[in-house]
Amino acid sequence: MTISTSFTLDALGWLPAAHQLPSPNCDARPENVAIELIVIHNISLPPGVFDGDAVIDLFTNRLDWDAHSYYQEIRGLKVSAHFFIRRDGTLIQFVPCSLRAWHAGISSWCERERCNDFSIGIELEGTDDLPFTEAQYATLAPLVGLLKQTYPILAVVGHSDIAPGRKTDPGPHFAWRRLDDERMA
């Protein structure tokens, strides 16, 4: 999928160019809180398995907890992200940017806790152990650019930056230099 920075988000923060699969795992942001942070994550379910629908099912509360032994470790988890970028570059949006997605968990950035309140979460299909694909970067960079044009973004960080010791994603193979024009920290 090619995203052009000429695209815009609608009034609620849906990106018409993305495949939209609404997640129930979101709620209202606190009043008068600006979206100032983009958080990059990685996810695959089961770990290291790509191209299935398990991540989509997790984010939409349809995951069959008995379909794989790993799912018992995350049974009942209710999480989401605003965006999910598949290995082939396909962009899926689960939560409009105006709402708070449940992606960061216990987190802090610049001494501000509860990063979900003021961030947008972008999940990349992947693991800490493998490089991300050209197609993912081709989708991610213009998406970050669009979000920066739309909101007063102060930084683009990894989940590991806001939850150090608890999270390691997007991992050592994430090429931050690919976002140098878009990243502020």
Short mmCIF file of C-alpha atoms in Angstrom, two decimals:
data_model
loop_
_atom_site.label_atom_id
_atom_site.label_comp_id
_atom_site.label_asym_id
_atom_site.label_seq_id
_atom_site.Cartn_x
_atom_site.Cartn_y
_atom_site.Cartn_z
CA MET A 1 0.00 0.00 0.00
CA THR A 2 1.33 3.41 -0.87
CA ILE A 3 0.43 6.23 1.45
CA SER A 4 0.82 9.73 0.20
CA THR A 5 1.30 12.61 2.59
CA SER A 6 -1.38 14.31 0.50
CA PHE A 7 -3.86 11.92 2.13
CA THR A 8 -5.67 13.20 5.16
CA LEU A 9 -7.31 11.72 8.18
CA ASP A 10 -11.02 12.24 8.60
CA ALA A 11 -12.46 14.21 11.52
CA LEU A 12 -12.26 11.19 13.87
CA GLY A 13 -8.76 10.24 12.81
CA TRP A 14 -9.52 7.38 10.43
CA LEU A 15 -7.22 7.10 7.41
CA PRO A 16 -9.40 6.27 4.39
CA ALA A 17 -6.41 4.67 2.62
CA ALA A 18 -6.10 2.03 5.37
CA HIS A 19 -8.17 -1.11 5.72
CA GLN A 20 -10.37 -0.33 8.72
CA LEU A 21 -11.14 -3.04 11.29
CA PRO A 22 -12.52 -1.31 14.40
CA SER A 23 -11.27 -2.66 17.73
CA PRO A 24 -13.34 -2.47 20.90
CA ASN A 25 -10.08 -2.09 22.86
CA CYS A 26 -10.01 1.68 23.02
CA ASP A 27 -11.62 4.53 24.89
CA ALA A 28 -11.75 8.31 25.03
CA ARG A 29 -8.55 10.26 25.48
CA PRO A 30 -8.45 12.61 28.47
CA GLU A 31 -9.82 16.06 27.71
CA ASN A 32 -7.37 18.68 26.45
CA VAL A 33 -4.55 16.19 25.89
CA ALA A 34 -2.72 16.63 22.58
CA ILE A 35 -1.36 13.71 20.56
CA GLU A 36 2.39 14.29 20.87
CA LEU A 37 4.01 10.88 20.56
CA ILE A 38 4.20 8.03 18.06
CA VAL A 39 5.17 4.65 19.48
CA ILE A 40 6.59 1.95 17.19
CA HIS A 41 5.99 -1.69 18.23
CA ASN A 42 6.39 -5.14 16.73
CA ILE A 43 4.06 -8.10 17.06
CA SER A 44 3.50 -11.54 15.61
CA LEU A 45 1.22 -14.33 16.80
CA PRO A 46 2.26 -16.89 17.58
CA PRO A 47 5.70 -15.31 18.02
CA GLY A 48 7.63 -15.46 14.75
CA VAL A 49 4.62 -16.48 12.65
CA PHE A 50 3.53 -13.98 10.01
CA ASP A 51 0.67 -13.63 7.54
CA GLY A 52 -2.07 -15.20 9.65
CA ASP A 53 -4.99 -13.37 11.22
CA ALA A 54 -4.05 -13.91 14.87
CA VAL A 55 -2.93 -10.31 15.46
CA ILE A 56 -6.11 -9.02 13.86
CA ASP A 57 -8.13 -11.46 15.97
CA LEU A 58 -6.30 -10.36 19.13
CA PHE A 59 -6.96 -6.68 18.47
CA THR A 60 -10.65 -7.34 17.73
CA ASN A 61 -11.20 -9.76 20.66
CA ARG A 62 -11.79 -12.76 18.37
CA LEU A 63 -8.62 -14.76 19.07
CA ASP A 64 -9.25 -18.46 19.69
CA TRP A 65 -7.26 -18.88 22.90
CA ASP A 66 -7.07 -22.63 22.34
CA ALA A 67 -5.71 -22.45 18.79
CA HIS A 68 -2.05 -22.37 19.92
CA SER A 69 -0.32 -23.14 23.21
CA TYR A 70 1.29 -19.66 23.30
CA TYR A 71 -2.13 -18.03 23.45
CA GLN A 72 -2.61 -19.40 26.96
CA GLU A 73 0.14 -16.98 28.09
CA ILE A 74 -1.84 -14.01 26.80
CA ARG A 75 -5.35 -15.38 27.38
CA GLY A 76 -7.85 -12.60 28.03
CA LEU A 77 -5.48 -9.82 26.97
CA LYS A 78 -7.36 -6.80 25.60
CA VAL A 79 -5.04 -4.68 23.50
CA SER A 80 -5.07 -2.71 20.30
CA ALA A 81 -3.05 -0.26 18.27
CA HIS A 82 -4.08 2.51 15.99
CA PHE A 83 -2.24 0.99 13.01
CA PHE A 84 -0.79 -2.39 12.03
CA ILE A 85 1.61 -2.74 9.09
CA ARG A 86 1.89 -6.27 7.68
CA ARG A 87 5.08 -7.68 6.16
CA ASP A 88 3.78 -6.88 2.66
CA GLY A 89 3.13 -3.23 3.61
CA THR A 90 -0.64 -3.59 4.00
CA LEU A 91 -1.93 -0.99 6.43
CA ILE A 92 -4.76 -1.82 8.81
CA GLN A 93 -6.30 0.70 11.19
CA PHE A 94 -8.03 -0.55 14.34
CA VAL A 95 -8.61 2.65 16.30
CA PRO A 96 -9.20 6.20 15.06
CA CYS A 97 -6.47 8.57 16.18
CA SER A 98 -8.98 10.61 18.18
CA LEU A 99 -9.41 7.69 20.59
CA ARG A 100 -6.93 6.10 22.98
CA ALA A 101 -5.75 2.68 21.78
CA TRP A 102 -4.49 0.24 24.40
CA HIS A 103 -0.96 -0.33 23.10
CA ALA A 104 1.62 1.05 25.53
CA GLY A 105 0.61 -0.38 28.89
CA ILE A 106 2.56 0.87 31.89
CA SER A 107 4.74 3.52 30.30
CA SER A 108 6.30 6.95 30.62
CA TRP A 109 7.98 9.45 28.35
CA CYS A 110 9.73 12.63 29.49
CA GLU A 111 8.36 12.02 33.01
CA ARG A 112 4.77 11.76 31.71
CA GLU A 113 3.05 8.51 32.58
CA ARG A 114 0.24 6.76 30.69
CA CYS A 115 1.59 7.20 27.17
CA ASN A 116 -1.63 5.82 25.69
CA ASP A 117 -3.24 9.13 26.68
CA PHE A 118 -1.10 11.18 24.28
CA SER A 119 0.28 8.74 21.70
CA ILE A 120 -0.50 6.88 18.52
CA GLY A 121 0.59 3.23 18.42
CA ILE A 122 1.91 1.65 15.23
CA GLU A 123 2.52 -2.11 15.24
CA LEU A 124 4.82 -3.68 12.67
CA GLU A 125 4.33 -7.35 11.93
CA GLY A 126 7.63 -8.78 13.07
CA THR A 127 9.90 -9.75 15.93
CA ASP A 128 12.96 -8.34 17.66
CA ASP A 129 15.02 -11.01 15.88
CA LEU A 130 14.35 -10.22 12.21
CA PRO A 131 14.69 -7.17 9.99
CA PHE A 132 11.52 -5.47 8.85
CA THR A 133 10.65 -5.41 5.15
CA GLU A 134 11.10 -2.71 2.54
CA ALA A 135 7.33 -2.70 2.08
CA GLN A 136 6.82 -1.98 5.78
CA TYR A 137 9.19 1.00 5.72
CA ALA A 138 7.52 2.21 2.49
CA THR A 139 4.22 2.34 4.39
CA LEU A 140 5.58 3.47 7.77
CA ALA A 141 7.59 6.53 6.70
CA PRO A 142 4.74 8.35 4.90
CA LEU A 143 2.30 7.33 7.66
CA VAL A 144 4.56 8.93 10.26
CA GLY A 145 4.89 11.98 8.00
CA LEU A 146 1.11 12.27 7.70
CA LEU A 147 0.65 11.95 11.47
CA LYS A 148 3.26 14.64 12.05
CA GLN A 149 1.46 16.95 9.64
CA THR A 150 -1.83 16.34 11.43
CA TYR A 151 -0.85 16.35 15.10
CA PRO A 152 1.74 18.23 17.21
CA ILE A 153 4.06 15.21 17.37
CA LEU A 154 7.16 15.82 19.49
CA ALA A 155 8.83 12.41 19.12
CA VAL A 156 8.75 9.01 17.45
CA VAL A 157 9.94 6.34 19.87
CA GLY A 158 10.03 2.60 20.34
CA HIS A 159 7.97 0.72 22.90
CA SER A 160 11.31 -0.02 24.58
CA ASP A 161 11.87 3.72 25.05
CA ILE A 162 8.67 4.21 27.06
CA ALA A 163 8.70 0.87 28.92
CA PRO A 164 12.42 0.08 29.36
CA GLY A 165 13.12 -3.24 31.02
CA ARG A 166 9.57 -4.37 30.30
CA LYS A 167 9.51 -4.11 26.51
CA THR A 168 12.20 -4.52 23.83
CA ASP A 169 10.32 -3.72 20.63
CA PRO A 170 10.68 -2.69 17.92
CA GLY A 171 14.05 -4.36 18.53
CA PRO A 172 17.62 -4.03 17.32
CA HIS A 173 16.76 -4.70 13.67
CA PHE A 174 14.48 -1.69 13.35
CA ALA A 175 16.22 0.80 11.05
CA TRP A 176 15.55 4.13 12.77
CA ARG A 177 17.61 5.82 10.04
CA ARG A 178 14.72 5.00 7.68
CA LEU A 179 12.68 7.52 9.67
CA ASP A 180 15.42 10.14 10.12
CA ASP A 181 13.43 12.72 8.18
CA GLU A 182 10.35 11.90 10.25
CA ARG A 183 11.82 11.14 13.68
CA MET A 184 12.24 13.64 16.46
CA ALA A 185 13.33 12.58 19.92
#
